[in-house]
Amino acid sequence: MRSANQIQLPTFEDLDIKDLNIDTSLDYGPDDGGAISQPVAALTGLGAGKGHESMMIKAVALIRGQVNGIVRLFQVGSGPTVVSGIVNGLYPFSKHGFHVHEYRVTGDCESAGEHYNPTRENHGAPFSVQSHVGDFGNLVADGLGFSRFHVTNPKLSLRGKFSVIERSLVIHQRPDDLGMGLNHESRKSGNSGGRLGCGTIKFERD
């Protein structure tokens, strides 16, 4: 049974695209490289008087481009990050590589740079020993080009040295081969091809 002082992580049903309150006060511009590690005092909407280890950080990315969607991210303390999203405009009955990239979006999706890979690993499946911090594998679209997902990523963090805040989420044209291809591009990006949509990951206020 959950005790009264524990924080309940949201489920997919909690995802709501209405009344977003995105914190843009920490938007430092294109030259920061996305390398932002904010102290707890700088985070908004997290409550007062709670220990750092028990605080929930919430973030959101609005996906724009040839596809559109919303992705929300939640993390309590140093625990795994929960990622929930809805994306529309994908190719029907298709798979699309989905990753965190190293920079915030400042123009088209090419401005997001390469995969965020601070530990210099090869690209791989989300739970592989060898994988990038933001390797999510594939989004799977239905017959209408619609995808909804709710996953947990133990490598991804919204706080600290390797925070993905002010970096970006990118959806690719082709399936991610999860680093199993026999070429350099597979180990770098999963042969996922061009970029259909992207959005900067930003703090979300309550």
PDB file of C-alpha atoms in Angstrom:
ATOM      1  CA  MET A   1       0.000   0.000   0.000  1.00  0.00           C
ATOM      2  CA  ARG A   2       1.272   3.459  -0.848  1.00  0.00           C
ATOM      3  CA  SER A   3       1.951   5.678   2.167  1.00  0.00           C
ATOM      4  CA  ALA A   4       0.470   9.170   2.362  1.00  0.00           C
ATOM      5  CA  ASN A   5       3.760  10.951   1.705  1.00  0.00           C
ATOM      6  CA  GLN A   6       4.712   8.987  -1.401  1.00  0.00           C
ATOM      7  CA  ILE A   7       4.365  10.603  -4.806  1.00  0.00           C
ATOM      8  CA  GLN A   8       2.182   8.771  -7.312  1.00  0.00           C
ATOM      9  CA  LEU A   9       3.688   8.803 -10.796  1.00  0.00           C
ATOM     10  CA  PRO A  10       1.168   9.650 -13.531  1.00  0.00           C
ATOM     11  CA  THR A  11      -0.230   6.976 -15.808  1.00  0.00           C
ATOM     12  CA  PHE A  12      -1.054   7.336 -19.477  1.00  0.00           C
ATOM     13  CA  GLU A  13      -4.619   8.298 -18.564  1.00  0.00           C
ATOM     14  CA  ASP A  14      -3.222  11.382 -16.787  1.00  0.00           C
ATOM     15  CA  LEU A  15      -1.869  12.757 -20.064  1.00  0.00           C
ATOM     16  CA  ASP A  16      -3.852  15.876 -20.955  1.00  0.00           C
ATOM     17  CA  ILE A  17      -2.980  18.288 -23.734  1.00  0.00           C
ATOM     18  CA  LYS A  18      -5.175  21.022 -22.273  1.00  0.00           C
ATOM     19  CA  ASP A  19      -4.023  23.901 -20.094  1.00  0.00           C
ATOM     20  CA  LEU A  20      -0.302  23.389 -20.570  1.00  0.00           C
ATOM     21  CA  ASN A  21       1.854  25.717 -18.484  1.00  0.00           C
ATOM     22  CA  ILE A  22       5.368  25.520 -19.894  1.00  0.00           C
ATOM     23  CA  ASP A  23       8.199  27.256 -18.070  1.00  0.00           C
ATOM     24  CA  THR A  24      10.228  29.237 -20.613  1.00  0.00           C
ATOM     25  CA  SER A  25      12.188  31.212 -18.013  1.00  0.00           C
ATOM     26  CA  LEU A  26      15.087  28.754 -18.292  1.00  0.00           C
ATOM     27  CA  ASP A  27      15.375  29.139 -22.064  1.00  0.00           C
ATOM     28  CA  TYR A  28      19.001  30.154 -22.443  1.00  0.00           C
ATOM     29  CA  GLY A  29      19.186  30.351 -26.237  1.00  0.00           C
ATOM     30  CA  PRO A  30      20.886  28.276 -28.895  1.00  0.00           C
ATOM     31  CA  ASP A  31      24.456  28.538 -27.641  1.00  0.00           C
ATOM     32  CA  ASP A  32      24.036  26.689 -24.355  1.00  0.00           C
ATOM     33  CA  GLY A  33      24.236  23.319 -26.086  1.00  0.00           C
ATOM     34  CA  GLY A  34      21.371  22.195 -23.900  1.00  0.00           C
ATOM     35  CA  ALA A  35      23.819  21.479 -21.057  1.00  0.00           C
ATOM     36  CA  ILE A  36      21.629  22.784 -18.254  1.00  0.00           C
ATOM     37  CA  SER A  37      21.830  21.507 -14.691  1.00  0.00           C
ATOM     38  CA  GLN A  38      19.496  23.612 -12.555  1.00  0.00           C
ATOM     39  CA  PRO A  39      19.479  23.714  -8.741  1.00  0.00           C
ATOM     40  CA  VAL A  40      16.231  22.686  -7.086  1.00  0.00           C
ATOM     41  CA  ALA A  41      15.465  26.303  -6.190  1.00  0.00           C
ATOM     42  CA  ALA A  42      15.168  27.112  -9.893  1.00  0.00           C
ATOM     43  CA  LEU A  43      12.466  24.516 -10.522  1.00  0.00           C
ATOM     44  CA  THR A  44       8.883  25.769 -10.491  1.00  0.00           C
ATOM     45  CA  GLY A  45       5.691  24.040  -9.471  1.00  0.00           C
ATOM     46  CA  LEU A  46       7.413  21.372  -7.403  1.00  0.00           C
ATOM     47  CA  GLY A  47       6.118  22.325  -3.966  1.00  0.00           C
ATOM     48  CA  ALA A  48       7.910  23.706  -0.941  1.00  0.00           C
ATOM     49  CA  GLY A  49       9.460  22.050   2.060  1.00  0.00           C
ATOM     50  CA  LYS A  50      10.057  18.713   0.382  1.00  0.00           C
ATOM     51  CA  GLY A  51      13.391  16.971   0.172  1.00  0.00           C
ATOM     52  CA  HIS A  52      15.154  16.919  -3.165  1.00  0.00           C
ATOM     53  CA  GLU A  53      14.996  13.145  -3.235  1.00  0.00           C
ATOM     54  CA  SER A  54      11.168  13.081  -3.109  1.00  0.00           C
ATOM     55  CA  MET A  55      10.344  15.889  -5.521  1.00  0.00           C
ATOM     56  CA  MET A  56       8.657  15.242  -8.839  1.00  0.00           C
ATOM     57  CA  ILE A  57      10.008  17.070 -11.861  1.00  0.00           C
ATOM     58  CA  LYS A  58       7.659  17.436 -14.805  1.00  0.00           C
ATOM     59  CA  ALA A  59       8.618  18.348 -18.348  1.00  0.00           C
ATOM     60  CA  VAL A  60       6.910  18.533 -21.722  1.00  0.00           C
ATOM     61  CA  ALA A  61       7.861  18.643 -25.390  1.00  0.00           C
ATOM     62  CA  LEU A  62       5.481  19.840 -28.101  1.00  0.00           C
ATOM     63  CA  ILE A  63       6.274  17.943 -31.295  1.00  0.00           C
ATOM     64  CA  ARG A  64       5.937  19.910 -34.527  1.00  0.00           C
ATOM     65  CA  GLY A  65       6.838  19.313 -38.151  1.00  0.00           C
ATOM     66  CA  GLN A  66       5.382  16.767 -40.542  1.00  0.00           C
ATOM     67  CA  VAL A  67       3.980  15.084 -37.426  1.00  0.00           C
ATOM     68  CA  ASN A  68       2.478  16.693 -34.334  1.00  0.00           C
ATOM     69  CA  GLY A  69       2.122  15.596 -30.760  1.00  0.00           C
ATOM     70  CA  ILE A  70       2.818  16.092 -27.095  1.00  0.00           C
ATOM     71  CA  VAL A  71       5.218  14.183 -24.860  1.00  0.00           C
ATOM     72  CA  ARG A  72       5.258  14.515 -21.080  1.00  0.00           C
ATOM     73  CA  LEU A  73       8.083  13.390 -18.819  1.00  0.00           C
ATOM     74  CA  PHE A  74       7.992  12.778 -15.047  1.00  0.00           C
ATOM     75  CA  GLN A  75      10.747  11.901 -12.573  1.00  0.00           C
ATOM     76  CA  VAL A  76      10.778  11.509  -8.797  1.00  0.00           C
ATOM     77  CA  GLY A  77      14.193  11.951  -7.199  1.00  0.00           C
ATOM     78  CA  SER A  78      16.830   9.894  -8.980  1.00  0.00           C
ATOM     79  CA  GLY A  79      14.309   7.274 -10.074  1.00  0.00           C
ATOM     80  CA  PRO A  80      13.496   6.310 -13.654  1.00  0.00           C
ATOM     81  CA  THR A  81      11.781   8.827 -15.912  1.00  0.00           C
ATOM     82  CA  VAL A  82       8.241   8.058 -17.049  1.00  0.00           C
ATOM     83  CA  VAL A  83       7.465   9.218 -20.588  1.00  0.00           C
ATOM     84  CA  SER A  84       3.914   9.444 -21.993  1.00  0.00           C
ATOM     85  CA  GLY A  85       2.929  10.777 -25.375  1.00  0.00           C
ATOM     86  CA  ILE A  86       0.524  11.094 -28.266  1.00  0.00           C
ATOM     87  CA  VAL A  87       1.728  11.655 -31.844  1.00  0.00           C
ATOM     88  CA  ASN A  88      -0.345  12.055 -35.014  1.00  0.00           C
ATOM     89  CA  GLY A  89       0.607  12.201 -38.691  1.00  0.00           C
ATOM     90  CA  LEU A  90       2.895   9.158 -38.796  1.00  0.00           C
ATOM     91  CA  TYR A  91       2.913   6.736 -41.699  1.00  0.00           C
ATOM     92  CA  PRO A  92       0.063   4.209 -41.201  1.00  0.00           C
ATOM     93  CA  PHE A  93       1.063   0.830 -39.762  1.00  0.00           C
ATOM     94  CA  SER A  94       4.678   1.940 -39.455  1.00  0.00           C
ATOM     95  CA  LYS A  95       7.529   2.215 -36.978  1.00  0.00           C
ATOM     96  CA  HIS A  96       9.513   5.394 -36.435  1.00  0.00           C
ATOM     97  CA  GLY A  97      12.763   5.869 -34.526  1.00  0.00           C
ATOM     98  CA  PHE A  98      12.343   8.105 -31.476  1.00  0.00           C
ATOM     99  CA  HIS A  99      15.270   9.639 -29.586  1.00  0.00           C
ATOM    100  CA  VAL A 100      16.558  12.478 -27.427  1.00  0.00           C
ATOM    101  CA  HIS A 101      18.913  14.737 -29.386  1.00  0.00           C
ATOM    102  CA  GLU A 102      21.670  16.916 -28.004  1.00  0.00           C
ATOM    103  CA  TYR A 103      20.387  20.487 -28.599  1.00  0.00           C
ATOM    104  CA  ARG A 104      17.179  22.449 -28.242  1.00  0.00           C
ATOM    105  CA  VAL A 105      15.272  23.155 -31.455  1.00  0.00           C
ATOM    106  CA  THR A 106      16.134  26.584 -32.854  1.00  0.00           C
ATOM    107  CA  GLY A 107      14.852  26.189 -36.422  1.00  0.00           C
ATOM    108  CA  ASP A 108      14.059  23.012 -38.286  1.00  0.00           C
ATOM    109  CA  CYS A 109      14.676  19.598 -36.763  1.00  0.00           C
ATOM    110  CA  GLU A 110      18.260  19.508 -38.042  1.00  0.00           C
ATOM    111  CA  SER A 111      19.077  22.125 -35.391  1.00  0.00           C
ATOM    112  CA  ALA A 112      18.590  19.422 -32.726  1.00  0.00           C
ATOM    113  CA  GLY A 113      21.995  17.943 -33.562  1.00  0.00           C
ATOM    114  CA  GLU A 114      22.839  14.269 -33.110  1.00  0.00           C
ATOM    115  CA  HIS A 115      21.620  11.763 -30.521  1.00  0.00           C
ATOM    116  CA  TYR A 116      22.307  12.866 -26.965  1.00  0.00           C
ATOM    117  CA  ASN A 117      25.122  10.543 -25.913  1.00  0.00           C
ATOM    118  CA  PRO A 118      27.140  11.961 -22.996  1.00  0.00           C
ATOM    119  CA  THR A 119      28.508   8.535 -22.039  1.00  0.00           C
ATOM    120  CA  ARG A 120      29.806   7.824 -25.562  1.00  0.00           C
ATOM    121  CA  GLU A 121      27.977   4.520 -25.980  1.00  0.00           C
ATOM    122  CA  ASN A 122      26.925   2.890 -29.230  1.00  0.00           C
ATOM    123  CA  HIS A 123      23.288   3.276 -30.232  1.00  0.00           C
ATOM    124  CA  GLY A 124      21.026   0.442 -29.107  1.00  0.00           C
ATOM    125  CA  ALA A 125      17.678  -0.727 -27.790  1.00  0.00           C
ATOM    126  CA  PRO A 126      16.272   1.191 -24.791  1.00  0.00           C
ATOM    127  CA  PHE A 127      17.232  -1.410 -22.165  1.00  0.00           C
ATOM    128  CA  SER A 128      20.460  -2.615 -23.758  1.00  0.00           C
ATOM    129  CA  VAL A 129      23.737  -2.220 -21.907  1.00  0.00           C
ATOM    130  CA  GLN A 130      24.996  -0.402 -25.004  1.00  0.00           C
ATOM    131  CA  SER A 131      22.585   2.436 -25.764  1.00  0.00           C
ATOM    132  CA  HIS A 132      22.332   6.200 -25.692  1.00  0.00           C
ATOM    133  CA  VAL A 133      20.688   7.997 -22.772  1.00  0.00           C
ATOM    134  CA  GLY A 134      17.696   8.919 -24.923  1.00  0.00           C
ATOM    135  CA  ASP A 135      17.232   5.799 -27.053  1.00  0.00           C
ATOM    136  CA  PHE A 136      13.498   5.003 -27.011  1.00  0.00           C
ATOM    137  CA  GLY A 137      13.428   2.497 -29.860  1.00  0.00           C
ATOM    138  CA  ASN A 138      10.377   2.890 -32.094  1.00  0.00           C
ATOM    139  CA  LEU A 139       6.988   4.535 -32.028  1.00  0.00           C
ATOM    140  CA  VAL A 140       4.391   2.211 -33.550  1.00  0.00           C
ATOM    141  CA  ALA A 141       1.632   3.861 -35.596  1.00  0.00           C
ATOM    142  CA  ASP A 142      -1.848   2.487 -36.152  1.00  0.00           C
ATOM    143  CA  GLY A 143      -3.753   2.546 -39.442  1.00  0.00           C
ATOM    144  CA  LEU A 144      -4.507   6.246 -39.018  1.00  0.00           C
ATOM    145  CA  GLY A 145      -0.896   7.207 -38.360  1.00  0.00           C
ATOM    146  CA  PHE A 146      -1.551   7.707 -34.656  1.00  0.00           C
ATOM    147  CA  SER A 147       0.706   6.527 -31.828  1.00  0.00           C
ATOM    148  CA  ARG A 148       0.308   6.680 -28.062  1.00  0.00           C
ATOM    149  CA  PHE A 149       2.901   5.399 -25.629  1.00  0.00           C
ATOM    150  CA  HIS A 150       3.743   5.150 -21.943  1.00  0.00           C
ATOM    151  CA  VAL A 151       7.258   3.941 -21.147  1.00  0.00           C
ATOM    152  CA  THR A 152       9.860   4.077 -18.387  1.00  0.00           C
ATOM    153  CA  ASN A 153      13.479   4.945 -19.131  1.00  0.00           C
ATOM    154  CA  PRO A 154      15.982   4.292 -16.295  1.00  0.00           C
ATOM    155  CA  LYS A 155      18.825   6.068 -18.115  1.00  0.00           C
ATOM    156  CA  LEU A 156      16.941   9.304 -18.787  1.00  0.00           C
ATOM    157  CA  SER A 157      17.044  12.080 -16.190  1.00  0.00           C
ATOM    158  CA  LEU A 158      15.398  15.490 -15.796  1.00  0.00           C
ATOM    159  CA  ARG A 159      17.926  16.643 -13.193  1.00  0.00           C
ATOM    160  CA  GLY A 160      21.676  16.750 -12.685  1.00  0.00           C
ATOM    161  CA  LYS A 161      24.667  16.677 -14.990  1.00  0.00           C
ATOM    162  CA  PHE A 162      22.976  14.674 -17.744  1.00  0.00           C
ATOM    163  CA  SER A 163      19.564  16.329 -17.587  1.00  0.00           C
ATOM    164  CA  VAL A 164      17.657  16.301 -20.886  1.00  0.00           C
ATOM    165  CA  ILE A 165      15.893  19.578 -20.113  1.00  0.00           C
ATOM    166  CA  GLU A 166      16.443  22.030 -23.013  1.00  0.00           C
ATOM    167  CA  ARG A 167      17.478  19.177 -25.267  1.00  0.00           C
ATOM    168  CA  SER A 168      15.012  17.816 -27.822  1.00  0.00           C
ATOM    169  CA  LEU A 169      12.894  14.847 -28.836  1.00  0.00           C
ATOM    170  CA  VAL A 170      13.034  13.824 -32.504  1.00  0.00           C
ATOM    171  CA  ILE A 171      10.802  11.435 -34.459  1.00  0.00           C
ATOM    172  CA  HIS A 172      12.399   9.894 -37.542  1.00  0.00           C
ATOM    173  CA  GLN A 173      11.122   8.705 -40.916  1.00  0.00           C
ATOM    174  CA  ARG A 174      12.231   5.094 -40.706  1.00  0.00           C
ATOM    175  CA  PRO A 175      12.306   2.299 -38.119  1.00  0.00           C
ATOM    176  CA  ASP A 176      15.185   2.211 -35.660  1.00  0.00           C
ATOM    177  CA  ASP A 177      17.191  -0.995 -36.182  1.00  0.00           C
ATOM    178  CA  LEU A 178      18.306  -0.758 -32.523  1.00  0.00           C
ATOM    179  CA  GLY A 179      21.990  -0.852 -33.434  1.00  0.00           C
ATOM    180  CA  MET A 180      21.721  -4.312 -34.967  1.00  0.00           C
ATOM    181  CA  GLY A 181      22.652  -3.257 -38.511  1.00  0.00           C
ATOM    182  CA  LEU A 182      26.079  -4.109 -39.834  1.00  0.00           C
ATOM    183  CA  ASN A 183      27.228  -0.548 -40.480  1.00  0.00           C
ATOM    184  CA  HIS A 184      28.462   2.569 -38.726  1.00  0.00           C
ATOM    185  CA  GLU A 185      25.163   4.450 -39.093  1.00  0.00           C
ATOM    186  CA  SER A 186      23.346   1.682 -37.225  1.00  0.00           C
ATOM    187  CA  ARG A 187      25.655   2.075 -34.236  1.00  0.00           C
ATOM    188  CA  LYS A 188      25.239   5.858 -34.445  1.00  0.00           C
ATOM    189  CA  SER A 189      21.529   6.379 -35.133  1.00  0.00           C
ATOM    190  CA  GLY A 190      19.830   3.054 -35.861  1.00  0.00           C
ATOM    191  CA  ASN A 191      19.483   3.919 -39.561  1.00  0.00           C
ATOM    192  CA  SER A 192      16.328   5.869 -38.701  1.00  0.00           C
ATOM    193  CA  GLY A 193      16.603   8.291 -41.605  1.00  0.00           C
ATOM    194  CA  GLY A 194      15.308  11.853 -41.819  1.00  0.00           C
ATOM    195  CA  ARG A 195      13.358  13.793 -39.222  1.00  0.00           C
ATOM    196  CA  LEU A 196       9.566  14.051 -39.281  1.00  0.00           C
ATOM    197  CA  GLY A 197       9.060  16.120 -36.151  1.00  0.00           C
ATOM    198  CA  CYS A 198      10.793  17.501 -33.083  1.00  0.00           C
ATOM    199  CA  GLY A 199      10.332  19.564 -29.948  1.00  0.00           C
ATOM    200  CA  THR A 200      12.397  21.030 -27.124  1.00  0.00           C
ATOM    201  CA  ILE A 201      12.013  19.432 -23.682  1.00  0.00           C
ATOM    202  CA  LYS A 202      10.983  22.125 -21.194  1.00  0.00           C
ATOM    203  CA  PHE A 203       9.968  22.282 -17.553  1.00  0.00           C
ATOM    204  CA  GLU A 204       6.203  22.192 -17.039  1.00  0.00           C
ATOM    205  CA  ARG A 205       4.663  24.213 -14.245  1.00  0.00           C
ATOM    206  CA  ASP A 206       1.751  23.046 -12.146  1.00  0.00           C
TER     207      ASP A 206
END
